[in-house]
mmCIF file of C-alpha atoms and ligand atoms in Angstrom:
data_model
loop_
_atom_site.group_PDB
_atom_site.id
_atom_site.type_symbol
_atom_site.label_atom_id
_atom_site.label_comp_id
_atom_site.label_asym_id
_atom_site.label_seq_id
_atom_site.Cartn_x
_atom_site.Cartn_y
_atom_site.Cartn_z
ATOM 1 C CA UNK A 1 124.465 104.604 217.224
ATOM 2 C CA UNK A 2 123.817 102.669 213.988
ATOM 3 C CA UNK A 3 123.859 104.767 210.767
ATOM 4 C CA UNK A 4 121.115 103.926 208.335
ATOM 5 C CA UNK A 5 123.040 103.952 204.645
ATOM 6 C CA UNK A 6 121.493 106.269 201.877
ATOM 7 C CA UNK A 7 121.703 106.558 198.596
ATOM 8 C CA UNK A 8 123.206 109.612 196.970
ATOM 9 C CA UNK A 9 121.129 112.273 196.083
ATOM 10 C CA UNK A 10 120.348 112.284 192.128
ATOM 11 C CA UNK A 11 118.372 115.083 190.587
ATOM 12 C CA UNK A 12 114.902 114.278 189.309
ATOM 13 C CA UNK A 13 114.336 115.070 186.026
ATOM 14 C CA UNK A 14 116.625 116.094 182.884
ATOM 15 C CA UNK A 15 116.411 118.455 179.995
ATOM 16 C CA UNK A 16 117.703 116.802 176.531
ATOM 17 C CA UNK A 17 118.816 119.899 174.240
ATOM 18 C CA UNK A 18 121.721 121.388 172.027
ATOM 19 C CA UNK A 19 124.101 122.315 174.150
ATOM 20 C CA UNK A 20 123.605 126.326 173.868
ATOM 21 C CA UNK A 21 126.050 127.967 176.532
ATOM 22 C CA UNK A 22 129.427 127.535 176.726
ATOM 23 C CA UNK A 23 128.958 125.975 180.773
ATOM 24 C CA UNK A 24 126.878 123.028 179.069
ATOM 25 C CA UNK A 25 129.825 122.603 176.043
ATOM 26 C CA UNK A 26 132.345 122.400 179.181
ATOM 27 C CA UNK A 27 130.130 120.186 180.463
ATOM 28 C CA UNK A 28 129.773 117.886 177.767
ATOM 29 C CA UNK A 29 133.988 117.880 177.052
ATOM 30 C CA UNK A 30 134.312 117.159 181.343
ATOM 31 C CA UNK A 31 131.699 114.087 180.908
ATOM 32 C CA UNK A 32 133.467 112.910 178.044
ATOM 33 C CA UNK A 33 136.812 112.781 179.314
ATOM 34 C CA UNK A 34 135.357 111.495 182.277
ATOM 35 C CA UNK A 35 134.093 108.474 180.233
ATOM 36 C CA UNK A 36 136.443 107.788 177.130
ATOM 37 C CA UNK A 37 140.027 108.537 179.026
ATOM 38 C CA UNK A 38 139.521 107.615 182.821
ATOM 39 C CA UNK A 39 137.040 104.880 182.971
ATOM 40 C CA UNK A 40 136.862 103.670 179.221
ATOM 41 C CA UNK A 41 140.830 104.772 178.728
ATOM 42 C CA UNK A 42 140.705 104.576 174.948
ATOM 43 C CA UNK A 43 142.089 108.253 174.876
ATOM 44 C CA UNK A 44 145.371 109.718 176.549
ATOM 45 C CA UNK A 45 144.018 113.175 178.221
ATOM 46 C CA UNK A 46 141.341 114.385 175.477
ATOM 47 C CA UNK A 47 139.091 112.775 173.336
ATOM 48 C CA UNK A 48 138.418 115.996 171.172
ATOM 49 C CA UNK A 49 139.034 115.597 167.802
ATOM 50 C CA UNK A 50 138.678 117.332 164.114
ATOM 51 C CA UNK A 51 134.865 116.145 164.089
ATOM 52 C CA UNK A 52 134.259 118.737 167.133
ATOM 53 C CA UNK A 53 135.337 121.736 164.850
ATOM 54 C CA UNK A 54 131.825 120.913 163.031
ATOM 55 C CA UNK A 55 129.740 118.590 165.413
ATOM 56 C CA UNK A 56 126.827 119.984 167.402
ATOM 57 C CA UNK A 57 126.976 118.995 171.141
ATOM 58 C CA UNK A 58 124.029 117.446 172.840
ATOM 59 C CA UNK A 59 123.848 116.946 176.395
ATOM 60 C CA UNK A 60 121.344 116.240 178.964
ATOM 61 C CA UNK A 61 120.912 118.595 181.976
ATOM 62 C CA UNK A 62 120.049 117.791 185.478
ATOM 63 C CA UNK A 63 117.505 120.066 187.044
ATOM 64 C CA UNK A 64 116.741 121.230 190.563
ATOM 65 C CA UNK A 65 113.688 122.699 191.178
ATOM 66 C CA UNK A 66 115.362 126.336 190.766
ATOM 67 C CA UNK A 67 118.134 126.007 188.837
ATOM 68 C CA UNK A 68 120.137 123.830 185.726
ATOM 69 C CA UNK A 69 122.699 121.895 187.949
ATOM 70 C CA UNK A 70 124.904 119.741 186.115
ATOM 71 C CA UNK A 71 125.854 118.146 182.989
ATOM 72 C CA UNK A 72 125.100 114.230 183.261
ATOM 73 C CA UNK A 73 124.904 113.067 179.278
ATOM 74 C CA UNK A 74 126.123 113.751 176.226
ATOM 75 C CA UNK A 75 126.839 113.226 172.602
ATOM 76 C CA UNK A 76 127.737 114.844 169.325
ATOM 77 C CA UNK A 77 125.968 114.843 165.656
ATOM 78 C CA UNK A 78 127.372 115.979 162.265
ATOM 79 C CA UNK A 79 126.755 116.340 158.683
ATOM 80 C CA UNK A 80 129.393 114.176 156.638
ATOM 81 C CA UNK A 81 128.520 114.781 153.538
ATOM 82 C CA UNK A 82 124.711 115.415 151.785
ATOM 83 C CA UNK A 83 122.124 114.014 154.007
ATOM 84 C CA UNK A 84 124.124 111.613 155.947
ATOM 85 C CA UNK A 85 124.835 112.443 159.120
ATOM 86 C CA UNK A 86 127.067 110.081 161.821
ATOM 87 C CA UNK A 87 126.585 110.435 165.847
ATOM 88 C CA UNK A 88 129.040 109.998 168.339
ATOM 89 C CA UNK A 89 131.056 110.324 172.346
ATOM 90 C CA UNK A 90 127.424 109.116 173.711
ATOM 91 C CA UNK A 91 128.345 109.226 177.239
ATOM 92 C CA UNK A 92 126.021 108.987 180.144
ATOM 93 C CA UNK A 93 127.414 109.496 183.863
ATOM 94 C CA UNK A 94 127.784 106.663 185.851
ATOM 95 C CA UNK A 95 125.215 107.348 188.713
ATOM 96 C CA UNK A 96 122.497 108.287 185.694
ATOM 97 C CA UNK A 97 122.908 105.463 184.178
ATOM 98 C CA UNK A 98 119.910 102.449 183.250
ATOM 99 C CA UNK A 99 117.525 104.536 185.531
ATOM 100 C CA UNK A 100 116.507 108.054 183.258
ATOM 101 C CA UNK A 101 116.434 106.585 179.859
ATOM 102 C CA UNK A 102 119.203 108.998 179.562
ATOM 103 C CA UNK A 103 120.788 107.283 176.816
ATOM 104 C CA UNK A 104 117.751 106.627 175.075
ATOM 105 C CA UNK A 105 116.574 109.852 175.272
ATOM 106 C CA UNK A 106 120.025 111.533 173.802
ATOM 107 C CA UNK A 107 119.806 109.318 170.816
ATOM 108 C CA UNK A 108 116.298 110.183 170.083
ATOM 109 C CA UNK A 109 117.242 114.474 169.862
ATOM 110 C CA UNK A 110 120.482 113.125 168.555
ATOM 111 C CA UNK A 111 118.506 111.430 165.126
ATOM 112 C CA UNK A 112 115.288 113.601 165.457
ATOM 113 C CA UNK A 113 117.204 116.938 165.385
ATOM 114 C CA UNK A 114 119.222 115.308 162.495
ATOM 115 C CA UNK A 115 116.093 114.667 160.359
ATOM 116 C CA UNK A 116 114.633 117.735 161.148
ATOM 117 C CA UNK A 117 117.752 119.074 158.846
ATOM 118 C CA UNK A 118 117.179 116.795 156.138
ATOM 119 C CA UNK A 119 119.324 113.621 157.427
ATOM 120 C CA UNK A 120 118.239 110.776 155.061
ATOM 121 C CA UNK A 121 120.861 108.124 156.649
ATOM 122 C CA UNK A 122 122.444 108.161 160.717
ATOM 123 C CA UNK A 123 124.910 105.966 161.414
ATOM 124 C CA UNK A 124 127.285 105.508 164.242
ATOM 125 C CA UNK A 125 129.689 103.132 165.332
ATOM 126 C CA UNK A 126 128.388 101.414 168.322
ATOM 127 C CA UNK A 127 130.617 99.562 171.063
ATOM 128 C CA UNK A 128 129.710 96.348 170.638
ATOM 129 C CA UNK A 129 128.471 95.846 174.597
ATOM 130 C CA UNK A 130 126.332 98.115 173.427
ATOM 131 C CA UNK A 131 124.631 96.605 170.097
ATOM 132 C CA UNK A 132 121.670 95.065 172.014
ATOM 133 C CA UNK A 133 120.531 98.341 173.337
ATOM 134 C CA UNK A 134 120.630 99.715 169.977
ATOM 135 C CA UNK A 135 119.109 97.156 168.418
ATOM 136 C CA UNK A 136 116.042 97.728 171.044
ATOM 137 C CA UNK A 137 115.773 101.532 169.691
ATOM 138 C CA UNK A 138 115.106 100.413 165.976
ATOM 139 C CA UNK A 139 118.753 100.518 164.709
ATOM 140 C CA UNK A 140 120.181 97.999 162.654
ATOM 141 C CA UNK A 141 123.944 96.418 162.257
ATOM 142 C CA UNK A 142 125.584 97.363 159.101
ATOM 143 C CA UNK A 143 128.944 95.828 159.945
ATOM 144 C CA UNK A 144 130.992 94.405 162.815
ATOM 145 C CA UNK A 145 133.998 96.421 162.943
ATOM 146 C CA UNK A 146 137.300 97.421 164.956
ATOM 147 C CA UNK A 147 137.469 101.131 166.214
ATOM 148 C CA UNK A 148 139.862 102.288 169.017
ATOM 149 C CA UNK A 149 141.643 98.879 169.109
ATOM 150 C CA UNK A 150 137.934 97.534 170.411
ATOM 151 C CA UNK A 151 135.012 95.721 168.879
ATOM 152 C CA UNK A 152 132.813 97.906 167.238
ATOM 153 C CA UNK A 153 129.136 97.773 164.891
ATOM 154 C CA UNK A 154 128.457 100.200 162.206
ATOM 155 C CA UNK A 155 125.037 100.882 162.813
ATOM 156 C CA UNK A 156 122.234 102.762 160.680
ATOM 157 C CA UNK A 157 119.019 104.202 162.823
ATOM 158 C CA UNK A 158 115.678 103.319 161.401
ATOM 159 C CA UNK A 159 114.319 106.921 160.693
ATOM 160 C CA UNK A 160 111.045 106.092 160.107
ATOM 161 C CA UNK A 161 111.272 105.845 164.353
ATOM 162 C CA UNK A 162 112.737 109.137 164.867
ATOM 163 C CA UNK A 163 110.260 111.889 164.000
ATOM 164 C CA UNK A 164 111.725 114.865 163.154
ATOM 165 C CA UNK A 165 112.781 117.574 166.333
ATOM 166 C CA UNK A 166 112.610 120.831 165.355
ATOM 167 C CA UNK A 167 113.019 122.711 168.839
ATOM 168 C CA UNK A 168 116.731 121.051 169.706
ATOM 169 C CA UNK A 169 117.639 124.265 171.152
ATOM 170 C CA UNK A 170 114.954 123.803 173.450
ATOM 171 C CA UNK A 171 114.570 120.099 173.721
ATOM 172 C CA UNK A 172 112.539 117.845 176.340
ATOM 173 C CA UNK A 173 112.446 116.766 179.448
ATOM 174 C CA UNK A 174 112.864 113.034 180.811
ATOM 175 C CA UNK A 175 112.550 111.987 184.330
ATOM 176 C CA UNK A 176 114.300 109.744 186.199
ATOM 177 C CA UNK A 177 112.868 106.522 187.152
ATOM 178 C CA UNK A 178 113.948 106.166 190.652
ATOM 179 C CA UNK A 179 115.333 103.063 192.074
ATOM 180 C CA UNK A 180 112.569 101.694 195.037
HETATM 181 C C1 COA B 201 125.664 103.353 176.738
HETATM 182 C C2 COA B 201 125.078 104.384 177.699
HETATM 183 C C3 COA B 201 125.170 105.755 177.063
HETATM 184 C C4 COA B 201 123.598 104.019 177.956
HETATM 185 O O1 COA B 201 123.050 105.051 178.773
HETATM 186 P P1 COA B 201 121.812 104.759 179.758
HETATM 187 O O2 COA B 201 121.322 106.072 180.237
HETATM 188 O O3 COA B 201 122.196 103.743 180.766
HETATM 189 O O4 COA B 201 120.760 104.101 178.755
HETATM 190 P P2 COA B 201 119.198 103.930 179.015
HETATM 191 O O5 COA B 201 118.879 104.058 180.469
HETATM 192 O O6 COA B 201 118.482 104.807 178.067
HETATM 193 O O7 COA B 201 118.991 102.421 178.576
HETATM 194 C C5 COA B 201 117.754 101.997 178.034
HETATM 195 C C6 COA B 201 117.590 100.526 178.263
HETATM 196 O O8 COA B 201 118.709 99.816 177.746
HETATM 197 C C7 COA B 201 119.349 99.100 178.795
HETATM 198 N N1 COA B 201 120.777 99.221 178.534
HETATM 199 C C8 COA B 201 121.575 100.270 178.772
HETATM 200 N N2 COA B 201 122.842 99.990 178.385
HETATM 201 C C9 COA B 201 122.800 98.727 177.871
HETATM 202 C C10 COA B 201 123.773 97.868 177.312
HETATM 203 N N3 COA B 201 125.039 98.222 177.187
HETATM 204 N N4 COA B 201 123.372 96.639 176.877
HETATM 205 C C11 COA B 201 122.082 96.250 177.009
HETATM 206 N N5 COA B 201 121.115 97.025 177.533
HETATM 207 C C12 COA B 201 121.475 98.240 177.961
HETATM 208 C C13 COA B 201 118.922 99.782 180.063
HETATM 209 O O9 COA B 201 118.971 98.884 181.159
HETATM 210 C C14 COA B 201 117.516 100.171 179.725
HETATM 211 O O10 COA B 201 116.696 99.033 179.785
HETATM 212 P P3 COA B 201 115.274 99.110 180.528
HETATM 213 O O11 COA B 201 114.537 100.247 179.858
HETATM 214 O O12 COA B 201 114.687 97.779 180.294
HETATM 215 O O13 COA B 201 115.632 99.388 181.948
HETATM 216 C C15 COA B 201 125.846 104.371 179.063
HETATM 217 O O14 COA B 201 125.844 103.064 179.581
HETATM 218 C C16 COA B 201 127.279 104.873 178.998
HETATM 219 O O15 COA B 201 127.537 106.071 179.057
HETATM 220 N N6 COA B 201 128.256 103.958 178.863
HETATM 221 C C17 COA B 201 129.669 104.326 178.847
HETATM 222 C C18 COA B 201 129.991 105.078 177.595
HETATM 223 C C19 COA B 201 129.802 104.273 176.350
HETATM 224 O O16 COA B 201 129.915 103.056 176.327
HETATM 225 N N7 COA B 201 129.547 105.004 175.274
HETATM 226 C C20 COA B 201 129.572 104.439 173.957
HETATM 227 C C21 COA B 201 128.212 104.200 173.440
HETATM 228 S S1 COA B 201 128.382 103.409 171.835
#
């Protein structure tokens, strides 16, 4: 008997919100651990830091048709001083990614919710494999940079392309783009 292969089930569409409950927090500190210490290994165990005492977590949700099923993206915004505001630990998980906009759609709460609050200037530092896909969502290289011991950009976001979000709690939905 031949077995036909198949691809693993992924959930259909995602909700892109502030991470509200403590389940979706947990979820967002598993993905990023995940990412940054096994499979980017620039951190030893945890990747938490001072910035998560005052950051607000993002995260986008997978849903099934009843019920919010798993944590599958992340990141983390914060307030540095008067109207700047710095993102960061953008993490998508590996079977989500290039197929739900995922990414895309976490930095658009993650600089929308900021401007709703009054952000004048975003910034983040951007792994440099990762410039070009920035540069596609209107954000602009400040500075080439090392961060982690790896080749970074300091990057500003072109606000004037992120309208302001004022339901974060409540966010938006994306779907995926399934593979044919
Ligand atoms: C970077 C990351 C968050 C992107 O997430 P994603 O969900 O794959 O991003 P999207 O699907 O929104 O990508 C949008 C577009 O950019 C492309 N893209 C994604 N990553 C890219 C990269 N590194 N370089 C160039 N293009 C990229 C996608 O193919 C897609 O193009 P398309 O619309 O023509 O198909 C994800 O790859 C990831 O988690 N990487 C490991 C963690 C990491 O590097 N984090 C640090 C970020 S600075």
């Amino acid at each position: 008997m031949i077995f036909e292969p198949f691809k693993p089930f992924l959930a259909p569409d995602f909700r892109v919100k502030f991470a509200t409950t403590q389940w979706e927090r947990d979820g967002a500190g598993a993905l990023r651990r995940t990412v940054f210490c096994e499979e980017q290994k620039i951190f030893a165990g945890d990747d938490r830091d001072a910035i998560d005492d005052v950051a607000v977590p993002i995260v986008a949700v997978s849903s099934l048709a009843v019920a919010d099923d798993d944590v599958v993206g992340c990141v983390r915004i914060h307030e540095a001083d008067l109207g700047l505001w710095w993102g960061s630990r953008l993490a998508v998980a590996r079977d989500y990614r290039k197929m739900g906009a995922l990414g895309t759609s976490l930095i658009r709460l993650a600089v929308g919710s900021a401007h709703a609050r009054g952000c004048r200037r975003f910034l983040a530092h951007v792994q440099s494999g990762n410039a070009t896909l920035f540069h596609s969502l209107h954000w602009r290289t400040l500075e080439e940079t090392n961060l982690h011991g790896r080749p970074h950009h300091l990057m500003e976001a072109d606000l004037a392309q992120y309208p302001a979000i004022r339901n974060p709690e409540t966010g938006f939905t994306t779907l995926l783009r399934q593979a044919a």
